[in-house]
XYZ file of C-alpha atoms in Angstrom:
312
model
C 68.374 43.521 52.929
C 69.584 41.129 55.626
C 67.246 39.130 57.854
C 68.629 38.664 61.357
C 67.232 36.392 64.033
C 67.491 36.775 67.792
C 66.796 34.007 70.310
C 67.133 34.114 74.086
C 66.565 31.892 77.095
C 67.020 32.843 80.723
C 69.353 30.064 81.916
C 72.036 27.887 80.407
C 69.960 24.782 81.107
C 67.145 25.923 78.839
C 67.186 24.937 75.180
C 66.975 27.393 72.282
C 66.241 24.778 69.592
C 62.561 25.667 69.365
C 63.375 29.329 68.711
C 66.254 28.722 66.300
C 64.200 26.186 64.303
C 61.358 28.688 63.964
C 63.753 31.470 62.942
C 65.521 29.381 60.268
C 62.136 28.264 58.959
C 61.259 31.958 58.631
C 64.246 32.500 56.334
C 66.987 33.518 58.759
C 70.374 32.154 57.728
C 72.356 30.290 60.389
C 75.183 32.827 60.229
C 72.697 35.609 61.014
C 71.328 33.962 64.158
C 72.169 35.553 67.496
C 71.523 33.213 70.418
C 71.816 34.405 73.997
C 71.483 32.668 77.351
C 70.944 35.480 79.811
C 68.194 36.718 82.115
C 65.636 38.952 80.458
C 65.977 41.485 83.293
C 69.646 42.235 82.651
C 70.463 45.463 80.869
C 73.674 44.044 79.364
C 73.107 41.596 76.499
C 76.282 41.250 74.404
C 74.678 39.358 71.511
C 71.758 41.785 71.224
C 74.150 44.747 71.367
C 76.196 43.183 68.544
C 73.070 42.635 66.468
C 71.876 46.200 66.925
C 75.289 47.521 65.857
C 75.080 45.578 62.567
C 71.682 46.857 61.472
C 71.382 48.937 58.319
C 68.348 50.518 56.608
C 66.172 47.854 55.007
C 67.296 45.041 57.339
C 64.855 42.903 59.300
C 64.961 41.594 62.858
C 62.985 38.415 63.601
C 62.111 36.953 67.019
C 59.652 34.279 68.068
C 57.994 36.287 70.844
C 58.216 39.860 72.141
C 59.488 38.780 75.552
C 62.596 37.261 73.944
C 63.991 40.649 72.947
C 62.433 43.206 75.319
C 63.507 43.159 78.964
C 60.701 45.587 79.882
C 57.912 47.508 78.243
C 60.041 50.646 78.117
C 62.994 48.755 76.632
C 60.718 47.255 73.989
C 59.296 50.675 73.195
C 62.815 52.083 72.831
C 63.761 49.260 70.463
C 60.702 49.911 68.319
C 61.566 53.578 68.021
C 65.153 52.690 67.157
C 64.034 50.275 64.441
C 61.722 52.921 63.039
C 64.464 55.571 63.006
C 66.835 53.156 61.220
C 64.170 51.972 58.758
C 64.544 48.415 60.076
C 61.564 46.043 59.977
C 60.606 43.948 62.995
C 58.876 40.556 62.829
C 57.418 38.595 65.758
C 56.493 35.144 64.468
C 54.165 33.733 67.139
C 52.293 37.003 67.663
C 51.760 37.836 64.018
C 53.585 41.160 64.006
C 55.385 42.291 60.856
C 56.161 45.993 60.560
C 56.922 45.603 56.859
C 53.150 45.401 56.311
C 50.553 48.084 57.080
C 48.591 45.698 59.324
C 51.688 44.661 61.226
C 52.711 48.263 61.802
C 49.223 49.065 63.072
C 49.224 46.170 65.544
C 52.701 46.951 66.794
C 52.020 50.657 67.209
C 48.892 49.725 69.137
C 50.891 47.449 71.446
C 53.553 50.119 71.866
C 50.895 52.713 72.714
C 49.444 50.384 75.344
C 52.915 49.874 76.833
C 53.528 53.617 76.981
C 50.098 54.214 78.510
C 50.785 51.575 81.146
C 54.138 53.196 81.953
C 52.545 56.641 82.267
C 49.923 55.239 84.638
C 52.676 53.767 86.821
C 54.598 57.069 86.825
C 51.455 59.080 87.635
C 50.582 56.741 90.479
C 54.089 56.973 91.884
C 54.101 60.771 91.707
C 50.684 60.955 93.371
C 51.902 58.701 96.163
C 55.044 60.778 96.705
C 53.031 64.014 96.754
C 50.616 62.560 99.302
C 53.524 61.398 101.462
C 55.212 64.816 101.311
C 51.936 66.506 102.269
C 51.971 64.366 105.427
C 55.580 65.246 106.201
C 57.043 61.918 105.063
C 60.061 61.864 102.782
C 62.263 59.088 101.507
C 65.967 58.629 102.009
C 68.098 58.324 105.090
C 66.920 59.934 108.343
C 68.655 63.243 109.207
C 71.877 63.012 111.165
C 70.639 65.618 113.657
C 67.234 66.112 115.201
C 65.798 69.628 115.147
C 66.753 70.148 118.801
C 70.313 68.973 118.129
C 70.508 71.196 115.051
C 69.374 74.227 117.054
C 71.982 73.490 119.703
C 74.725 72.947 117.123
C 73.783 76.202 115.386
C 73.967 78.107 118.661
C 77.322 76.529 119.550
C 78.684 77.550 116.173
C 77.246 81.064 116.261
C 78.799 81.878 119.643
C 82.280 81.265 118.261
C 83.259 79.454 121.468
C 83.491 76.005 119.861
C 85.372 74.724 116.836
C 83.686 72.730 114.102
C 85.555 69.609 115.219
C 84.324 70.040 118.786
C 80.717 70.424 117.673
C 80.977 67.468 115.305
C 82.464 65.305 118.079
C 79.668 66.345 120.439
C 77.025 64.987 118.082
C 79.177 62.180 116.662
C 78.940 63.325 113.064
C 81.503 64.297 110.450
C 82.631 67.822 109.613
C 81.013 67.731 106.164
C 77.716 66.559 107.659
C 77.827 69.397 110.171
C 78.529 72.009 107.492
C 75.600 70.735 105.413
C 73.333 70.919 108.459
C 74.326 74.453 109.478
C 72.717 76.996 107.181
C 74.341 80.392 106.548
C 77.320 79.328 108.624
C 80.226 81.616 109.368
C 80.148 83.762 106.250
C 79.413 87.060 107.985
C 76.457 87.805 105.712
C 72.976 88.912 106.676
C 70.422 86.160 106.928
C 66.740 85.360 107.302
C 65.139 82.714 109.487
C 62.639 80.428 107.737
C 59.972 78.982 110.054
C 58.009 75.965 108.799
C 54.484 75.420 110.087
C 51.292 73.637 109.238
C 47.680 74.423 110.035
C 46.764 71.239 111.884
C 44.642 71.932 114.972
C 46.470 71.466 118.254
C 45.935 68.246 120.157
C 44.482 70.113 123.136
C 41.302 70.643 121.073
C 41.534 74.422 121.169
C 41.162 76.594 118.109
C 44.823 77.554 118.297
C 46.808 76.144 115.397
C 50.504 75.431 115.183
C 51.933 78.919 114.797
C 49.053 79.995 112.560
C 46.479 81.447 114.957
C 43.726 82.145 112.461
C 43.067 85.277 114.524
C 43.894 88.922 113.896
C 47.281 90.562 113.434
C 47.824 91.188 117.151
C 47.520 87.506 118.055
C 49.525 86.433 115.016
C 52.313 88.887 115.772
C 52.583 87.473 119.277
C 52.925 83.968 117.846
C 55.370 85.085 115.151
C 57.907 86.877 117.326
C 58.649 84.407 120.111
C 60.405 82.234 121.078
C 63.296 81.109 118.861
C 66.782 79.708 119.700
C 68.807 82.448 118.000
C 72.336 82.799 119.341
C 73.415 86.328 120.391
C 76.229 86.320 117.799
C 73.719 85.802 114.980
C 71.123 88.353 116.089
C 72.891 91.420 114.592
C 72.798 89.687 111.176
C 69.157 88.593 111.260
C 67.160 90.782 108.865
C 63.873 88.941 108.358
C 61.571 86.173 109.537
C 59.857 84.147 106.822
C 56.813 82.041 107.729
C 55.909 79.015 105.625
C 52.515 77.399 106.229
C 51.579 74.134 104.503
C 54.484 74.437 102.080
C 53.773 78.020 100.929
C 55.420 81.300 101.964
C 52.648 83.048 103.910
C 54.289 86.054 105.591
C 57.574 87.893 105.693
C 58.375 90.247 108.569
C 61.411 92.494 108.769
C 63.391 92.477 112.009
C 63.103 95.940 113.556
C 64.874 97.877 116.310
C 68.317 97.366 117.774
C 69.606 94.582 120.004
C 68.382 96.394 123.098
C 64.801 95.670 122.026
C 65.307 91.903 121.887
C 63.772 89.858 124.668
C 65.068 86.577 126.037
C 63.566 83.886 128.244
C 65.310 81.680 130.806
C 66.302 79.186 128.094
C 68.088 81.867 126.093
C 65.387 81.820 123.426
C 64.793 85.144 121.713
C 61.713 87.334 121.511
C 62.413 88.864 118.099
C 61.229 92.429 117.429
C 59.503 92.240 114.042
C 57.271 94.571 112.088
C 53.976 94.040 110.250
C 53.780 91.617 107.306
C 55.482 92.988 104.207
C 53.966 93.164 100.758
C 55.897 91.844 97.758
C 56.841 95.400 96.854
C 58.099 96.086 100.387
C 60.063 92.821 100.371
C 61.736 93.827 97.103
C 62.645 97.265 98.493
C 63.627 96.424 102.056
C 65.070 92.923 101.508
C 66.316 92.958 97.887
C 68.656 89.990 98.320
C 66.179 87.728 100.106
C 65.004 86.027 96.911
C 61.689 84.927 98.434
C 58.219 86.192 97.521
C 54.797 85.652 99.025
C 53.093 82.566 97.678
C 56.360 80.832 96.715
C 56.211 77.056 97.193
C 58.617 75.825 99.859
C 57.807 72.190 100.679
C 58.179 71.205 104.292
C 60.663 68.462 105.090
C 59.778 66.281 108.019
C 61.801 67.205 111.095
C 62.864 70.589 109.745
C 61.203 73.329 111.780
C 63.585 76.187 111.046
C 66.502 77.024 108.807
C 68.670 80.032 108.024
C 69.198 81.346 104.493
C 71.801 83.914 103.554
C 70.827 87.185 101.930
């Protein structure tokens, strides 16, 4: 059994004599002392890494205080587990912890449990905050390169086949790769579905009408579901379904019906899409077997994204 000591201070100006004196008094030989002058927040600690590599079953690691060896609660917890797996004892002089004794193991396991509990509380709080932000349409990260209106225009320009990718990218001052990521179901000749994202907030005009979700019967909902969408003429023959997502959940799926002669169009070029009644899961599986979307599936709404195409 070898007793190793570890001492650390945050800056080169600080003195380690107090720690080294206490460690040698506790039976640590001078040649087994590892002294480090480095910030406690740094992940890289050469002397500590060397010490950990030397440990063998039955050895003992001694420090004056917990904060000298652990850079964080999680790091300390990981060290404790490592010592336990290697059958290495851990002694903290000023805090009366000695895992070679039953009482010391009890105290240390209690402290470790508190550290893990504290970490779980932080994680839970963070996840709750992120979920609340997503529910309000807020997401982290960089803002999108294209607004929804720009994306619709870029999609139409691409679908018509009258513009090259470079021309579209130059129009919106973005790179080719960014444009390809933004355009869903682009140029592959496959059938597709249009996903429409909505929420059920009341309109600001204080009517009972909600954003795309009327809350009324099928006749009123069908009217809201079929018009008007910026679908380029070149894409219309490939559109097989309209999928409606309300508050992050797939609410309805309608199959596109009829031929192109039944499509309507307003003065902006927006389409009045001929769609049928809402499909059941069984009908979706039979009529749209490659859609891969079922009623009730979660599909979180991303702020700024109103529509997107998916290939089938």
